[in-house]
Coordinates of C-alpha atoms and ligand atoms in Angstrom, one line a residue:
X16 CA 14.5 -20.8 10.0
X17 CA 12.1 -23.8 9.3
X18 CA 10.3 -24.4 5.9
X19 CA 6.8 -23.5 7.3
X20 CA 8.2 -20.2 8.8
X21 CA 10.0 -19.0 5.1
X22 CA 7.3 -19.3 3.3
X23 CA 5.0 -17.0 6.2
X24 CA 7.7 -14.9 5.4
X25 CA 7.1 -14.6 2.6
X26 CA 3.2 -14.1 3.1
X27 CA 4.4 -11.5 5.7
X28 CA 6.8 -9.3 2.5
X29 CA 3.8 -10.1 -0.4
X30 CA 1.7 -7.8 2.6
X31 CA 4.2 -5.3 3.3
X32 CA 3.7 -4.4 0.0
X33 CA 0.3 -3.9 -0.1
X34 CA 0.2 -2.0 3.0
X35 CA -0.4 1.4 1.7
X36 CA -3.1 0.8 -0.3
X37 CA -4.9 -1.8 1.3
X38 CA -6.1 0.7 4.7
X39 CA -7.9 0.9 6.5
X40 CA -7.8 -2.9 5.7
X41 CA -5.6 -4.9 7.1
X42 CA -2.8 -5.4 4.1
X43 CA -2.2 -10.0 3.8
X44 CA 0.3 -11.6 2.6
X45 CA -1.1 -15.4 0.6
X46 CA 1.0 -18.1 -1.2
X47 CA -0.3 -21.2 -2.6
X48 CA 2.4 -24.6 -2.0
X49 CA 1.6 -27.5 -4.5
X50 CA 4.5 -30.1 -3.9
X51 CA 6.8 -28.1 -2.9
X52 CA 5.7 -25.3 -5.4
X53 CA 4.7 -22.4 -5.3
X54 CA 2.3 -22.2 -7.5
X55 CA 0.0 -18.5 -6.4
X56 CA 0.7 -15.3 -4.2
X57 CA -1.3 -12.4 -4.1
X58 CA -1.5 -10.2 -1.1
X59 CA -4.5 -7.1 0.1
X60 CA -5.5 -4.7 -3.7
X61 CA -6.5 -1.4 -2.8
X62 CA -8.8 -0.9 -0.4
X63 CA -12.3 -1.9 -1.9
X64 CA -10.4 -5.1 -3.9
X65 CA -9.5 -8.4 -3.3
X66 CA -8.7 -9.9 -0.5
X67 CA -4.6 -11.6 -0.4
X68 CA -6.4 -14.7 -1.0
X69 CA -9.0 -14.4 -3.5
X70 CA -5.7 -12.5 -5.8
X71 CA -3.7 -15.9 -5.2
X72 CA -6.1 -18.3 -6.0
X73 CA -6.9 -15.7 -9.1
X74 CA -3.0 -16.5 -10.2
X75 CA -3.6 -20.2 -9.9
X76 CA -6.6 -20.3 -11.8
X77 CA -4.9 -18.1 -14.3
X78 CA -1.9 -20.0 -14.9
X79 CA -2.8 -23.1 -15.4
X80 CA -6.6 -22.8 -16.3
X81 CA -10.3 -23.6 -14.6
X82 CA -10.1 -27.4 -14.4
X83 CA -6.3 -27.9 -14.0
X84 CA -5.7 -25.4 -11.2
X85 CA -9.1 -27.0 -9.5
X86 CA -6.8 -30.3 -8.7
X87 CA -3.7 -27.9 -7.7
X88 CA -5.3 -26.6 -5.0
X89 CA -7.4 -29.7 -4.3
X90 CA -4.4 -31.9 -3.1
X91 CA -2.3 -27.8 -1.8
X92 CA -1.2 -26.1 1.4
X93 CA -2.1 -22.5 1.9
X94 CA 0.0 -20.0 3.9
X95 CA -2.0 -16.4 5.0
X96 CA -0.6 -14.2 7.3
X97 CA -4.1 -13.1 8.9
X98 CA -6.8 -15.3 9.9
X99 CA -9.5 -15.2 5.8
X100 CA -12.2 -13.9 6.6
X101 CA -15.6 -15.2 7.1
X102 CA -18.3 -11.5 6.2
X103 CA -19.5 -10.5 3.3
X104 CA -18.1 -7.2 3.3
X105 CA -17.0 -5.6 0.3
X106 CA -16.3 -8.8 -1.4
X107 CA -17.4 -12.4 -0.2
X108 CA -15.8 -13.8 2.2
X109 CA -11.8 -15.7 1.3
X110 CA -13.3 -18.9 3.8
X111 CA -16.2 -19.3 1.5
X112 CA -13.8 -19.4 -1.3
X113 CA -11.3 -21.6 0.3
X114 CA -14.0 -24.1 1.2
X115 CA -14.8 -24.2 -2.9
X116 CA -11.7 -25.3 -3.7
X117 CA -10.9 -27.1 -0.1
X118 CA -6.7 -27.2 -0.5
X119 CA -4.8 -30.2 1.8
X120 CA -4.1 -27.9 4.8
X121 CA -4.0 -23.9 5.7
X122 CA -1.7 -22.4 7.5
X123 CA -2.7 -18.7 9.6
X124 CA -0.6 -16.3 10.7
X125 CA -2.8 -14.8 13.7
X126 CA -6.1 -14.8 14.0
X127 CA -7.9 -12.0 13.1
X128 CA -9.5 -10.0 16.4
X129 CA -12.5 -8.1 15.3
X130 CA -16.3 -9.2 15.6
X131 CA -16.8 -10.2 12.8
X132 CA -14.1 -12.6 12.4
X133 CA -13.0 -13.9 15.2
X134 CA -12.6 -17.3 15.0
X135 CA -15.6 -18.1 12.4
X136 CA -12.6 -18.1 9.4
X137 CA -10.6 -20.9 10.8
X138 CA -14.2 -22.5 12.6
X139 CA -15.3 -22.2 8.4
X140 CA -12.3 -23.7 7.2
X141 CA -12.5 -26.8 9.7
X142 CA -16.1 -27.6 9.7
X143 CA -14.7 -28.4 5.5
X144 CA -12.6 -31.0 6.9
X145 CA -9.7 -28.2 5.5
X146 CA -7.2 -28.4 9.1
X147 CA -5.6 -25.3 10.0
X148 CA -2.4 -24.6 11.9
X149 CA -2.4 -21.5 13.2
X150 CA 0.8 -18.8 15.0
X151 CA 3.5 -19.9 12.4
X152 CA 5.2 -17.0 13.1
X153 CA 2.4 -15.1 14.9
X154 CA 4.4 -12.6 16.8
X155 CA 5.5 -10.8 13.2
X156 CA 2.5 -11.2 11.3
X157 CA 0.2 -9.7 14.7
X158 CA 3.2 -6.9 14.7
X159 CA 2.2 -6.3 10.2
X160 CA -1.3 -5.8 10.8
X161 CA -0.3 -4.3 14.5
X162 CA -2.5 -0.8 13.2
X163 CA -6.1 -2.5 12.7
X164 CA -5.2 -5.1 15.8
X165 CA -5.3 -1.4 17.5
X166 CA -8.0 0.1 16.5
X167 CA -10.1 -3.3 17.2
X168 CA -8.5 -4.5 19.9
X169 CA -8.1 -0.7 22.1
X170 CA -10.5 0.9 20.2
X171 CA -7.7 3.9 19.2
X172 CA -5.6 5.0 16.8
X173 CA -1.8 2.8 17.0
X174 CA 0.5 6.1 18.0
X175 CA 3.7 6.3 16.9
X176 CA 6.2 8.7 18.7
X177 CA 9.0 10.5 16.5
X178 CA 11.5 13.0 17.6
X179 CA 14.9 13.7 17.3
X180 CA 17.5 14.5 20.6
X181 CA 21.1 15.3 20.8
X182 CA 24.0 12.9 22.4
X183 CA 22.9 15.3 25.7
X184 CA 19.4 15.0 25.5
X185 CA 18.3 18.1 24.5
X186 CA 15.1 18.2 21.6
X187 CA 15.0 21.9 21.4
X188 CA 16.0 25.8 21.2
X189 CA 15.1 27.5 24.1
X190 CA 15.2 30.8 22.8
X191 CA 11.5 29.5 20.7
X192 CA 14.2 29.4 17.3
X193 CA 13.7 26.1 15.4
X194 CA 17.4 24.6 15.1
X195 CA 17.4 21.3 13.9
X196 CA 19.0 18.4 15.5
X197 CA 18.7 15.7 12.3
X198 CA 21.0 14.6 9.7
X199 CA 18.9 15.8 6.7
X200 CA 19.1 11.9 5.1
X201 CA 16.4 11.5 8.3
X202 CA 14.5 14.1 6.9
X203 CA 13.2 11.9 4.3
X204 CA 12.9 8.9 6.3
X205 CA 10.4 10.9 8.2
X206 CA 8.4 12.1 4.7
X207 CA 8.1 8.5 4.5
X208 CA 6.9 7.1 7.6
X209 CA 3.7 10.4 7.5
X210 CA 2.5 8.9 4.2
X211 CA 2.3 5.1 6.1
X212 CA 0.1 6.8 8.7
X213 CA -3.2 8.1 8.5
X214 CA -2.8 11.2 10.8
X215 CA 0.1 13.5 12.4
X216 CA 0.0 15.4 15.3
X217 CA 1.7 19.0 16.6
X218 CA 1.8 20.7 19.8
X219 CA 0.5 24.1 19.7
X220 CA 4.5 25.3 20.4
X221 CA 5.8 23.2 18.2
X222 CA 3.6 24.7 15.3
X223 CA 4.2 28.9 15.8
X224 CA 7.9 27.9 16.4
X225 CA 8.3 25.7 13.7
X226 CA 5.7 26.6 11.4
X227 CA 5.5 22.9 10.2
X228 CA 3.4 21.3 7.1
X229 CA 3.0 18.2 8.1
X230 CA 3.1 16.7 4.4
X231 CA 4.5 14.8 2.6
X232 CA 7.5 15.9 0.0
X233 CA 10.4 13.9 0.0
X234 CA 9.0 10.6 -0.4
X235 CA 5.5 10.0 -2.9
X236 CA 2.2 9.1 -0.9
X237 CA -0.9 10.5 0.8
X238 CA -0.8 13.5 3.3
X239 CA -1.9 12.3 6.4
X240 CA -4.8 14.1 8.3
X241 CA -3.1 17.1 9.9
X242 CA -3.8 17.4 14.2
X243 CA -2.9 20.4 16.2
X244 CA -3.7 20.9 19.5
X245 CA -4.1 23.8 20.7
X246 CA -5.9 25.2 23.2
X247 CA -7.2 29.3 22.8
X248 CA -6.7 29.5 18.8
X249 CA -2.9 31.3 19.1
X250 CA -2.1 29.9 15.6
X251 CA -2.6 31.7 12.9
X252 CA -4.6 30.2 9.9
X253 CA -2.4 32.1 7.4
X254 CA 0.6 28.5 8.8
X255 CA 1.4 26.0 6.5
X256 CA -0.6 23.9 9.2
X257 CA -3.8 25.5 7.4
X258 CA -2.9 25.4 3.6
X259 CA -5.0 23.2 1.2
X260 CA -2.5 20.7 0.9
X261 CA -4.3 18.2 3.3
X262 CA -7.0 18.6 6.1
X263 CA -7.0 19.5 9.3
X264 CA -8.3 18.7 13.0
X265 CA -7.3 21.3 16.0
X266 CA -8.3 20.2 19.8
X267 CA -9.4 23.4 21.0
X268 CA -11.7 25.0 24.3
X269 CA -13.1 27.7 22.4
X270 CA -15.2 26.6 19.2
X271 CA -16.8 23.3 17.2
X272 CA -17.2 23.9 13.5
X273 CA -15.6 23.5 10.4
X274 CA -14.6 26.2 7.9
X275 CA -12.7 25.1 4.7
X276 CA -10.4 22.4 5.4
X277 CA -10.2 23.0 9.1
X278 CA -12.6 21.2 11.9
X279 CA -12.2 22.9 14.8
X280 CA -13.0 20.5 17.9
X281 CA -14.1 22.1 20.7
X282 CA -12.8 19.0 24.4
X283 CA -14.9 20.1 27.4
X284 CA -12.6 19.4 30.8
X285 CA -10.1 20.5 27.4
X286 CA -7.1 19.2 30.2
X287 CA -8.4 16.3 31.3
X288 CA -7.1 13.0 29.9
X289 CA -5.9 15.1 27.1
X290 CA -4.1 12.2 24.9
X291 CA -7.3 10.1 25.6
X292 CA -9.6 12.6 24.4
X293 CA -7.5 13.6 21.3
X294 CA -7.3 9.4 20.5
X295 CA -10.8 8.6 21.9
X296 CA -12.3 11.3 18.8
X297 CA -10.1 10.3 16.1
X298 CA -11.3 6.7 16.9
X299 CA -14.2 8.2 16.0
X300 CA -13.1 9.1 12.7
X301 CA -11.8 6.1 12.3
X302 CA -8.3 7.4 12.5
X303 CA -6.4 3.6 12.5
X304 CA -2.9 4.8 12.6
X305 CA -1.6 8.6 14.7
X306 CA 2.7 9.9 14.2
X307 CA 2.5 12.5 17.4
X308 CA 6.4 14.7 15.8
X309 CA 6.5 17.1 18.8
X310 CA 7.1 19.3 21.0
X311 CA 8.3 17.5 23.6
X312 CA 5.1 18.6 26.1
X313 CA 3.1 17.5 23.7
X314 CA 5.2 13.6 23.5
X315 CA 5.5 13.9 27.2
X316 CA 1.3 13.8 27.5
X317 CA 1.2 10.9 25.8
X318 CA 3.1 8.8 27.2
X319 CA 2.6 9.8 31.3
X320 CA -0.4 8.8 30.3
X321 CA 0.5 5.7 28.7
X322 CA -0.8 6.1 25.3
X323 CA 1.0 5.4 22.6
X324 CA 3.6 1.5 21.2
X325 CA 6.1 2.8 19.0
X326 CA 8.7 5.7 19.3
X327 CA 11.1 6.3 16.6
X328 CA 13.9 8.3 18.0
X329 CA 17.5 9.8 16.2
X330 CA 20.1 11.1 18.5
X331 CA 23.0 13.0 16.6
X332 CA 26.4 13.0 17.7
X333 CA 26.1 16.8 18.4
X334 CA 25.9 18.3 22.1
X335 CA 24.2 21.3 22.8
X336 CA 24.3 21.4 26.3
X337 CA 21.2 23.7 26.5
X338 CA 17.7 23.6 25.7
X339 CA 14.5 21.6 26.0
X340 CA 14.9 18.3 27.2
X341 CA 14.1 15.3 25.3
X342 CA 11.1 13.8 26.7
X343 CA 12.0 10.5 28.9
X344 CA 10.9 6.7 27.9
X345 CA 11.0 3.6 28.4
X346 CA 9.8 1.1 26.6
X347 CA 11.5 -2.3 25.0
X348 CA 14.4 -1.6 21.6
X349 CA 13.6 -3.4 18.6
X350 CA 15.7 -1.9 16.5
X351 CA 18.9 0.0 16.1
X352 CA 19.8 1.3 12.8
X353 CA 22.9 3.9 11.9
X354 CA 21.6 6.8 9.1
X355 CA 24.3 8.3 8.4
X356 CA 26.0 10.1 11.7
X357 CA 22.3 9.5 13.6
X358 CA 21.4 6.1 15.6
X359 CA 17.8 5.9 14.7
X360 CA 16.1 4.1 18.2
X361 CA 12.9 2.6 17.5
X362 CA 11.1 1.6 21.3
X363 CA 7.2 -0.4 21.6
X364 CA 5.4 -0.1 24.6
X365 CA 5.6 -3.9 26.5
X366 CA 2.9 -2.4 29.2
X367 CA 0.8 -2.6 26.4
X368 CA 1.2 -5.8 25.2
X369 CA -1.9 -8.4 24.4
Ligands
LIG12 N1 13.6 17.8 18.5 C1 12.2 17.4 17.6 O1 12.5 15.9 16.9 C2 11.0 18.4 17.6 C3 10.4 17.9 17.4 C4 8.6 18.9 17.6 C5 9.2 20.0 17.7 N2 10.7 20.5 18.0 C6 10.7 21.6 19.0 O2 9.9 21.5 20.4 C7 9.6 23.0 21.0 C8 8.3 23.2 21.1 O3 8.3 22.3 21.8 P1 7.1 22.2 23.5 O4 7.3 21.2 24.7 O5 7.5 23.7 23.6 O6 5.3 22.7 22.8 P2 4.4 21.5 22.4 O7 4.4 19.9 22.6 O8 4.2 22.3 20.5 O9 3.2 22.3 22.5 C9 3.0 22.3 24.0 C10 2.0 23.4 24.4 O10 1.0 22.4 24.4 C11 -0.2 23.0 25.3 N3 -1.3 21.9 25.3 C12 -2.2 21.3 26.1 N4 -2.2 20.8 27.0 C13 -1.1 20.0 26.8 C14 -1.2 18.8 27.8 N5 -1.9 18.1 28.1 N6 0.3 18.7 27.4 C15 0.9 18.9 26.3 N7 0.6 19.9 26.2 C16 -0.5 20.7 25.8 C17 0.7 23.9 25.7 O11 0.0 25.1 25.7 P3 -0.8 26.6 26.8 O12 0.3 26.6 27.1 O13 -1.3 27.1 25.6 O14 -1.3 25.1 27.8 C18 2.2 24.0 25.9 O15 2.9 24.9 26.3 C19 9.9 23.7 19.9 O16 11.2 24.7 19.7 C20 10.5 23.2 18.4 O17 11.1 23.1 17.4 C21 11.4 19.1 18.5

């Protein structure tokens, strides 16, 4: 790895620390280098707070005092994983802050495609005479803000499919009973993943058979918005998916109203383009990411519509010989790991790479 890639990797690692709290803002990492030494770093504060560049500059100011900091910053290189913003949002533009201290160079992971930024941050820096280098660890930088990128460029949430299957490709029991597939250790992973996304979706049969809460219990973090697809409202309101632990949306063909924490959204032509319509409604509600946890029919309908970005599949050594078949999917395998005797395969949908 080249020197500059190492510093960008550090920015990406910093961004990861702030990710859960920064939502819906993309989490960004920033590092300031003077004469080969890191003199300040920062990452995006919880939503509404400072951007990474502000935190990194403040770190330099508080370590060195304002006069010395000004001298160091003017001769520094600033690494940042996403293009500095150029607009007044909840905080002033980061590009203006950098222009104020005028570092020797700004090295950027990837550009910000949102209308408010989209090259304007770089333009402002370059107009002030600050050289910019763009695209250092560019693919990794885009990956780190993939939820935000998807929302901005595709006008829909980032979609993660998740399921468990047996070695012979089965997914559920054919006798309408819940039958656990993956090992207990995977449960903690699943709860961590739930805490990282805005919403979680299941189909009607899964809600009826498994009666899941879809909350975060074996990890710390926020419960996602729960989404149920239930055309004729067959899932009783006493089921766990409607408890007070989180809000629930029910996409259906019968009613459009709100009852306590449950919002019923009636879809016209329910069976037509269902995944697309659900994603559009979630986009309107500012949902940036969705994890689809089953069942097989629901997952397959997202796959068939091409409406997925990432799939996380646990496979077990066990063979069942019969049952509900697991969804069929084709994608690029980007990771394979072992969790005790289960294999976790992560795929991405290369068909939709932008
Ligand atoms: N292995 C795992 O990771 C995992 C995860 C979750 C669940 N499960 C198991 O999976 C089983 C349930 O799976 P499932 O496939 O039977 O049910 P499901 O996907 O949970 O629900 C499917 C139902 O949703 C409704 N639906 C309406 N429009 C749809 C559309 N366009 N696409 C898909 N579904 C639509 C249909 O109901 P209508 O018939 O009313 O139209 C359909 O029968 C359970 O046994 C559960 O234990 C396993």
